[in-house]
PDB file of C-alpha atoms in Angstrom:
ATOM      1  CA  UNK A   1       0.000   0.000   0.000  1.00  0.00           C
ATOM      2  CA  UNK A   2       1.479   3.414  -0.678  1.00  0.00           C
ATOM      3  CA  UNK A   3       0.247   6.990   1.295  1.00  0.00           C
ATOM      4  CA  UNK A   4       1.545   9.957   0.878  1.00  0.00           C
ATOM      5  CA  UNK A   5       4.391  10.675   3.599  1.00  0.00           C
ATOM      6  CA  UNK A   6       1.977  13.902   4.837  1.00  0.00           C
ATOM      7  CA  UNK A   7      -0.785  11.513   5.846  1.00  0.00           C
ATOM      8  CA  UNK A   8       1.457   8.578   6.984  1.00  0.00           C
ATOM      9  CA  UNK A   9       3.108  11.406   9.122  1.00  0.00           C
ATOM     10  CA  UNK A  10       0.082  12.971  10.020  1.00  0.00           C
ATOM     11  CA  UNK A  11      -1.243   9.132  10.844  1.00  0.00           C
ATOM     12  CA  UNK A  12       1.561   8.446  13.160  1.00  0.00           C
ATOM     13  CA  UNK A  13       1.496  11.518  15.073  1.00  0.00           C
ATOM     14  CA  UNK A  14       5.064  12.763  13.664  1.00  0.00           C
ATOM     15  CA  UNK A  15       6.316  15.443  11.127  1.00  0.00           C
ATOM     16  CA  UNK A  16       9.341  15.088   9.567  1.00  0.00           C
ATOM     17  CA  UNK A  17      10.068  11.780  10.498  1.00  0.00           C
ATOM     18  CA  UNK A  18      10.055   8.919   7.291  1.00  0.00           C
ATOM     19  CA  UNK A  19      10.928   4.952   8.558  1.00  0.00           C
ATOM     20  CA  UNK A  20      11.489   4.037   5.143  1.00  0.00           C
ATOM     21  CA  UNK A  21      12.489   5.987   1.648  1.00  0.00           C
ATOM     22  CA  UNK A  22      12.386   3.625  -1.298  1.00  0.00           C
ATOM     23  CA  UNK A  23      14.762   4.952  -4.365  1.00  0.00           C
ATOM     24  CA  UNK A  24      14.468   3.652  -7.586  1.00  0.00           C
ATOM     25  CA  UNK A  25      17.038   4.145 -10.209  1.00  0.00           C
ATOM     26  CA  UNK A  26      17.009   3.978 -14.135  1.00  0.00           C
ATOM     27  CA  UNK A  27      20.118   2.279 -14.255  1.00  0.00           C
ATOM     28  CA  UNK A  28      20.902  -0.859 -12.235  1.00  0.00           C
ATOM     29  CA  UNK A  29      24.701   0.353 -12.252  1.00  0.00           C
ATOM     30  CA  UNK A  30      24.065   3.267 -10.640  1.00  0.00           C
ATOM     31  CA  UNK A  31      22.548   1.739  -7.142  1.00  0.00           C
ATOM     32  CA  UNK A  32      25.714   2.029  -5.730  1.00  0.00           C
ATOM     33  CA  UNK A  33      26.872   5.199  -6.470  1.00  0.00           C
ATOM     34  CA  UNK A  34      23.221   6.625  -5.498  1.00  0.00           C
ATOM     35  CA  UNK A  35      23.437   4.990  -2.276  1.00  0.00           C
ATOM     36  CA  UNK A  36      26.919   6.563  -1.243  1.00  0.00           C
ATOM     37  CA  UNK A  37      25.451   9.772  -1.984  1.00  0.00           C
ATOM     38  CA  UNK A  38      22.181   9.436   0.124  1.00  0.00           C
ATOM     39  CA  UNK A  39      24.543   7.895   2.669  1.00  0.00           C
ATOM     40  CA  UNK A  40      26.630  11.320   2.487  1.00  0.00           C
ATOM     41  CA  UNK A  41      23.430  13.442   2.341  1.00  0.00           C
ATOM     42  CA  UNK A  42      21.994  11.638   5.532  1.00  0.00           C
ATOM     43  CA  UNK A  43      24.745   9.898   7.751  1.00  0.00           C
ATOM     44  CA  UNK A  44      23.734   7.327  10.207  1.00  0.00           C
ATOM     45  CA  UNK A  45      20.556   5.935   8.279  1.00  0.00           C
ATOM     46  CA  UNK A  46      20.680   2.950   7.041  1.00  0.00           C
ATOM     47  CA  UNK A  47      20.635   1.829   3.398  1.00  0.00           C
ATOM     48  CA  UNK A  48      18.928  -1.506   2.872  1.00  0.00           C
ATOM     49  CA  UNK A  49      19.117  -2.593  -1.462  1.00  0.00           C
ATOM     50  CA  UNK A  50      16.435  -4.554  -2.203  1.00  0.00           C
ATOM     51  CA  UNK A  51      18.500  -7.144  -3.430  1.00  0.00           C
ATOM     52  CA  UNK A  52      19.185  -7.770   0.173  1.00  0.00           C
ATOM     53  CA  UNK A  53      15.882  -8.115   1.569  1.00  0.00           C
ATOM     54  CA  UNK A  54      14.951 -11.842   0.905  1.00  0.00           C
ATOM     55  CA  UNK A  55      18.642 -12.530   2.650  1.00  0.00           C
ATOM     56  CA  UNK A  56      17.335 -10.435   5.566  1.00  0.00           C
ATOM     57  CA  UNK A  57      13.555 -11.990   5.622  1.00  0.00           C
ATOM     58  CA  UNK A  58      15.015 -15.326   6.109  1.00  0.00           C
ATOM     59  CA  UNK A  59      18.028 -14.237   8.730  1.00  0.00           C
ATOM     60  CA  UNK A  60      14.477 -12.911  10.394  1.00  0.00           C
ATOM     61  CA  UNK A  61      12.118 -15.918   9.971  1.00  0.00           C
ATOM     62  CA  UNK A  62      14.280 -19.107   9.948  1.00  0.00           C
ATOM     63  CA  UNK A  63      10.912 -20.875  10.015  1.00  0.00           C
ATOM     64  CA  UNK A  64      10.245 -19.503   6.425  1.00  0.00           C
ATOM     65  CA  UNK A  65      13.494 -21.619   4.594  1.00  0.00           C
ATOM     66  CA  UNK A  66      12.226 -24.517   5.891  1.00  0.00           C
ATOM     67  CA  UNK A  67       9.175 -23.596   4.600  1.00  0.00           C
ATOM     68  CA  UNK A  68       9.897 -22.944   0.629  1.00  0.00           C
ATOM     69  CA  UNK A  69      12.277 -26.158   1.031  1.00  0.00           C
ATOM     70  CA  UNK A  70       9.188 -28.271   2.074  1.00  0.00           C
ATOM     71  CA  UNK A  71       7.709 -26.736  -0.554  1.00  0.00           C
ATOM     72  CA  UNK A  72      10.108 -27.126  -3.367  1.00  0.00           C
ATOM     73  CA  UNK A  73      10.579 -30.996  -2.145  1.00  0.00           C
ATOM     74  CA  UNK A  74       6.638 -31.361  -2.995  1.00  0.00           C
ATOM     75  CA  UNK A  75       7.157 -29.277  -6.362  1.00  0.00           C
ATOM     76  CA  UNK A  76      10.191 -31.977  -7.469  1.00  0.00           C
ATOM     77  CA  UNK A  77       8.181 -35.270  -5.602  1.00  0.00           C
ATOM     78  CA  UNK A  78       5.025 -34.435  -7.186  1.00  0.00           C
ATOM     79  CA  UNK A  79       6.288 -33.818 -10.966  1.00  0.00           C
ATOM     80  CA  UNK A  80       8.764 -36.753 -10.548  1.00  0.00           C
ATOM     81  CA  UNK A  81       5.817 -39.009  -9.531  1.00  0.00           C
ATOM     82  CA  UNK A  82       3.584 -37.270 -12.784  1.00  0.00           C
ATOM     83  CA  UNK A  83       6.476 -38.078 -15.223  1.00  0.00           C
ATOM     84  CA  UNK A  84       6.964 -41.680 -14.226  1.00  0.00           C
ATOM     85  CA  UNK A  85       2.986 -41.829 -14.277  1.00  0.00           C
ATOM     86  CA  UNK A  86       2.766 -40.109 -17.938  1.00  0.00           C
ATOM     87  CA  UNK A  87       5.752 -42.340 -18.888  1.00  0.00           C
ATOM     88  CA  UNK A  88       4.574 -45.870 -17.482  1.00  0.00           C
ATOM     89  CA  UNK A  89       1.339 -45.060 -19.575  1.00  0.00           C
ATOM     90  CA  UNK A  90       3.181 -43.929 -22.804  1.00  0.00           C
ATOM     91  CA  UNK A  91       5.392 -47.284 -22.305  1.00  0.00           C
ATOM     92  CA  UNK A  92       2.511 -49.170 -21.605  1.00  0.00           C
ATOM     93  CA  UNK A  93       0.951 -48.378 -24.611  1.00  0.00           C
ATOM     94  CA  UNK A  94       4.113 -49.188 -26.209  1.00  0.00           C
ATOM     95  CA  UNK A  95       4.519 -52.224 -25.288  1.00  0.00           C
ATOM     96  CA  UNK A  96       4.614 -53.799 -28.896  1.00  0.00           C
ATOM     97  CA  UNK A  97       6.399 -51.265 -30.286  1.00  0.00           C
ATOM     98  CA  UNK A  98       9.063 -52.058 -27.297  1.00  0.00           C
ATOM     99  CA  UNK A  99       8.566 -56.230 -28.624  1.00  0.00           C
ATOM    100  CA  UNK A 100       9.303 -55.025 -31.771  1.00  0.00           C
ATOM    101  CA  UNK A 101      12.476 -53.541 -30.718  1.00  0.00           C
ATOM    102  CA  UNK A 102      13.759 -56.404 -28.718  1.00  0.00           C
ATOM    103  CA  UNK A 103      12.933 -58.484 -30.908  1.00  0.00           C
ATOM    104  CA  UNK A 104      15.219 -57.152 -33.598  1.00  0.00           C
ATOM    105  CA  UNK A 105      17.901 -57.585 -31.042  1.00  0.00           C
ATOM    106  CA  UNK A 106      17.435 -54.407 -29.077  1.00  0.00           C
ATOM    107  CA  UNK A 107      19.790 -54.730 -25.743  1.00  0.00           C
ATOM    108  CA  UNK A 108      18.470 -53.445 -22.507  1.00  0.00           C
ATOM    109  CA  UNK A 109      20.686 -50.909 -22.015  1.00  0.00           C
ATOM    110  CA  UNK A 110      19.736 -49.386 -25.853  1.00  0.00           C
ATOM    111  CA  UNK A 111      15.850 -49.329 -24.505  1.00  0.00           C
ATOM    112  CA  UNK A 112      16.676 -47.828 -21.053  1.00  0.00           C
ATOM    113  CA  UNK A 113      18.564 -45.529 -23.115  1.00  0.00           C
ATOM    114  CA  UNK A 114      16.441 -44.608 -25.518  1.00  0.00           C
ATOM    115  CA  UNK A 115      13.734 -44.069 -22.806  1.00  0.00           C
ATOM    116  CA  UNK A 116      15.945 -41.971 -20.693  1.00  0.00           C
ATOM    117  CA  UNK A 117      16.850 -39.864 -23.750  1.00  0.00           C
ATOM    118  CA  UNK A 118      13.222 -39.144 -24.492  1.00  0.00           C
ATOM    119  CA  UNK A 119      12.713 -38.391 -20.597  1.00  0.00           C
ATOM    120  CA  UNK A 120      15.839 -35.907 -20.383  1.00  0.00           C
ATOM    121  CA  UNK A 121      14.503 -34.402 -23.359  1.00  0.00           C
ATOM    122  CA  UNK A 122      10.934 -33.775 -22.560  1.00  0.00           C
ATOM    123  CA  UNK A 123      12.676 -32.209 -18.904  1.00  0.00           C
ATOM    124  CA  UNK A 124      14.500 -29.925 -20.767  1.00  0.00           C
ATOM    125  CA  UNK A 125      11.500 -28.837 -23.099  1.00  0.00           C
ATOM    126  CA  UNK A 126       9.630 -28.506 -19.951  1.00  0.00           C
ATOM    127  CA  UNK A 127      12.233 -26.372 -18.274  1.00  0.00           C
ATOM    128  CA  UNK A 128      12.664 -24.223 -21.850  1.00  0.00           C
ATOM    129  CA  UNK A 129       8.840 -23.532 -21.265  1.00  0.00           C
ATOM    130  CA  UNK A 130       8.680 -22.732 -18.013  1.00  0.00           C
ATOM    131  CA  UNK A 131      11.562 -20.374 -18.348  1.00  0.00           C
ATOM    132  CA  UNK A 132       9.464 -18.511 -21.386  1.00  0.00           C
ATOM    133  CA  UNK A 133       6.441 -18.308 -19.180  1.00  0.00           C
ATOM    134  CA  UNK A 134       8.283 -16.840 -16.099  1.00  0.00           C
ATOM    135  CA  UNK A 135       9.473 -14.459 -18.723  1.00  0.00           C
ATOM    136  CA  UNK A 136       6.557 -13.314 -20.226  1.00  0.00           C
ATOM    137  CA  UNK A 137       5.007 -13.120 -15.960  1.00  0.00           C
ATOM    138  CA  UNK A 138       7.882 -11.327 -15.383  1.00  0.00           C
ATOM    139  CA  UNK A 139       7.037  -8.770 -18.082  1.00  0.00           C
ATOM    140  CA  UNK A 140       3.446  -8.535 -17.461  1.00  0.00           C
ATOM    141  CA  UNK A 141       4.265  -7.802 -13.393  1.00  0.00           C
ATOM    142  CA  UNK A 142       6.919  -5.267 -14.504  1.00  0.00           C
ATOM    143  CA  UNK A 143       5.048  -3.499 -17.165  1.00  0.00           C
ATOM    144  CA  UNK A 144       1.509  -3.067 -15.410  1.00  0.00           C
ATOM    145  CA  UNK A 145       3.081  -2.592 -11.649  1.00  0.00           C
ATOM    146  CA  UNK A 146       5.938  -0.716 -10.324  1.00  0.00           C
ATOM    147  CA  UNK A 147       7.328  -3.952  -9.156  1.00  0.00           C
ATOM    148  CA  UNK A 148      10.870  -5.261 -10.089  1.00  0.00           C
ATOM    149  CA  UNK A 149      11.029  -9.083 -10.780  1.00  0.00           C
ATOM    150  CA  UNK A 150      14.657 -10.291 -11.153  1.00  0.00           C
ATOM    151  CA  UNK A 151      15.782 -14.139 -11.968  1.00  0.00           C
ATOM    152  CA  UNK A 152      18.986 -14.985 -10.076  1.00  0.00           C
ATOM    153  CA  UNK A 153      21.188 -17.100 -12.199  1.00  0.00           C
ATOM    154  CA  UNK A 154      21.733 -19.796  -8.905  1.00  0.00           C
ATOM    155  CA  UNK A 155      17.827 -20.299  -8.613  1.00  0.00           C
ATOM    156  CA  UNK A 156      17.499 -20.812 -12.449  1.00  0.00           C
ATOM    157  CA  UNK A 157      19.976 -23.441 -12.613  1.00  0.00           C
ATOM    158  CA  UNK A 158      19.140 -25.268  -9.444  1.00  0.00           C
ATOM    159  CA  UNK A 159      15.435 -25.416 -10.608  1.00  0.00           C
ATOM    160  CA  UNK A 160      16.694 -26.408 -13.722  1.00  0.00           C
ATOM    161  CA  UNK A 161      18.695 -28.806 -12.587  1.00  0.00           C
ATOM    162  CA  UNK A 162      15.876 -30.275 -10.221  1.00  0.00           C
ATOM    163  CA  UNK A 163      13.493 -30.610 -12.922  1.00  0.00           C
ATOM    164  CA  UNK A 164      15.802 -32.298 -15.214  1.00  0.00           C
ATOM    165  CA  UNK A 165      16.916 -34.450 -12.715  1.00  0.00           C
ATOM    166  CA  UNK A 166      13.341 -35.546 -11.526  1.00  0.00           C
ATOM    167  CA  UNK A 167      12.458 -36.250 -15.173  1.00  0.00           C
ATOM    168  CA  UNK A 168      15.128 -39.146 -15.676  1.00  0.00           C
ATOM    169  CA  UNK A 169      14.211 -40.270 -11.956  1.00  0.00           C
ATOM    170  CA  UNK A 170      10.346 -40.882 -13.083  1.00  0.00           C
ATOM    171  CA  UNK A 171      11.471 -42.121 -16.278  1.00  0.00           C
ATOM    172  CA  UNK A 172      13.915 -45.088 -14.573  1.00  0.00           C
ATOM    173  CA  UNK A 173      11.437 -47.737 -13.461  1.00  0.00           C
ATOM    174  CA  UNK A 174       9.105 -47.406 -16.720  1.00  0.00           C
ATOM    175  CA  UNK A 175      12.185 -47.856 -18.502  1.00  0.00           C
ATOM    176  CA  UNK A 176      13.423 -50.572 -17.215  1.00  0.00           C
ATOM    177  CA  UNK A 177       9.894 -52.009 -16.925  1.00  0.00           C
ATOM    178  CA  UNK A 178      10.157 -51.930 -20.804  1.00  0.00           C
ATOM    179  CA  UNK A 179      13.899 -53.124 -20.949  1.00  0.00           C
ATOM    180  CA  UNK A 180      13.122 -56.501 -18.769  1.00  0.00           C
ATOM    181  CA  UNK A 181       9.988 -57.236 -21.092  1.00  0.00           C
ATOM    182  CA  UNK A 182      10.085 -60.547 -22.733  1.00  0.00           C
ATOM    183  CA  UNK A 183      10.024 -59.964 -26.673  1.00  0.00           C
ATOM    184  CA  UNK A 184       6.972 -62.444 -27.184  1.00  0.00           C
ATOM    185  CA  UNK A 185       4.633 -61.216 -24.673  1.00  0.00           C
ATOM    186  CA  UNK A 186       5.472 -57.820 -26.043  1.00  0.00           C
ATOM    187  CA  UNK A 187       4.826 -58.696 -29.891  1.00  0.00           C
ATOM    188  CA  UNK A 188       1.202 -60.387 -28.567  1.00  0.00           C
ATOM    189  CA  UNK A 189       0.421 -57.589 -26.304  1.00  0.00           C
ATOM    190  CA  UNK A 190      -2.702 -55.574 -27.455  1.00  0.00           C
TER     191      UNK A 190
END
């Protein structure tokens, strides 16, 4: 919510007093040098960036980290356990396709292969999408508020990495499901 500081002054019972000045600048390169000359203008206040405030929320609530962990170990459980569901059907309905393979002297290791390729894949289209959506939110929150969304490089990677990573997990027991198939049940399968 934003007041004017007259009001929020005249709200609090105190004139001339401000508990927080926000600063925007145009340039991200230029934080720093604007902050050493507020700090000049008024000593002995301090200068918060607001790169620094997630850092300080969770020196402040320890509880919340454990929080968005919980929560991120649901996000990676829960699309781990729908790509292993997605990709036991698509196998399943494989199955003769699979025969066919095996048949033709497929090894086991070329089908778990093949399967895990196709998983690691599909993770990385998925993450390629989700990156373009976050994007285009980003974009749409920056353009219509005066909020600033930025995408640390260490969070993109490690979500990234997670989502990958819980891809080829789902995708191991379908594949070798389909790897330890016997060629003739496959062929008949319908």
């Amino acid at each position: 919510m934003k007041i004017p500081l007259s009001t929020m002054q005249d709200l609090l019972g105190v004139s001339e007093h401000a508990s927080w000045i926000l600063v925007q600048t145009e340039v991200d390169a230029s934080v720093d040098a604007v902050a050493s000359a507020i700090e000049t203008k008024f000593p002995g206040n301090q200068i918060v960036f607001t790169r620094d405030i997630p850092g300080m929320w969770a020196k402040g609530m320890p509880s919340l980290q454990v929080f968005l962990n919980v929560v991120i170990g649901l996000a990676v459980f829960i699309s781990t356990l729908t790509i292993f569901l997605s990709l036991y059907t698509a196998i399943t309905e494989r199955t003769r396709e699979i025969g066919i393979l095996k048949s033709m002297g497929g090894s086991k290791s070329f089908i778990v292969g093949a399967i895990e390729t196709e998983a690691f894949l599909l993770s990385i289209l998925g993450v390629g999408l989700g990156a373009l959506v976050s994007v285009v939110i980003k974009w749409g929150i920056m353009t219509h508020t005066s909020l600033i969304v930025r995408f640390e490089l260490q969070w993109l990677l490690a979500a990234a990495s997670l989502a990958v990573l819980g891809g080829t997990l789902g995708a191991l027991y379908p594949a070798l499901k389909a790897a330890h198939q016997d060629p003739v049940e496959a062929l008949s399968y319908e």
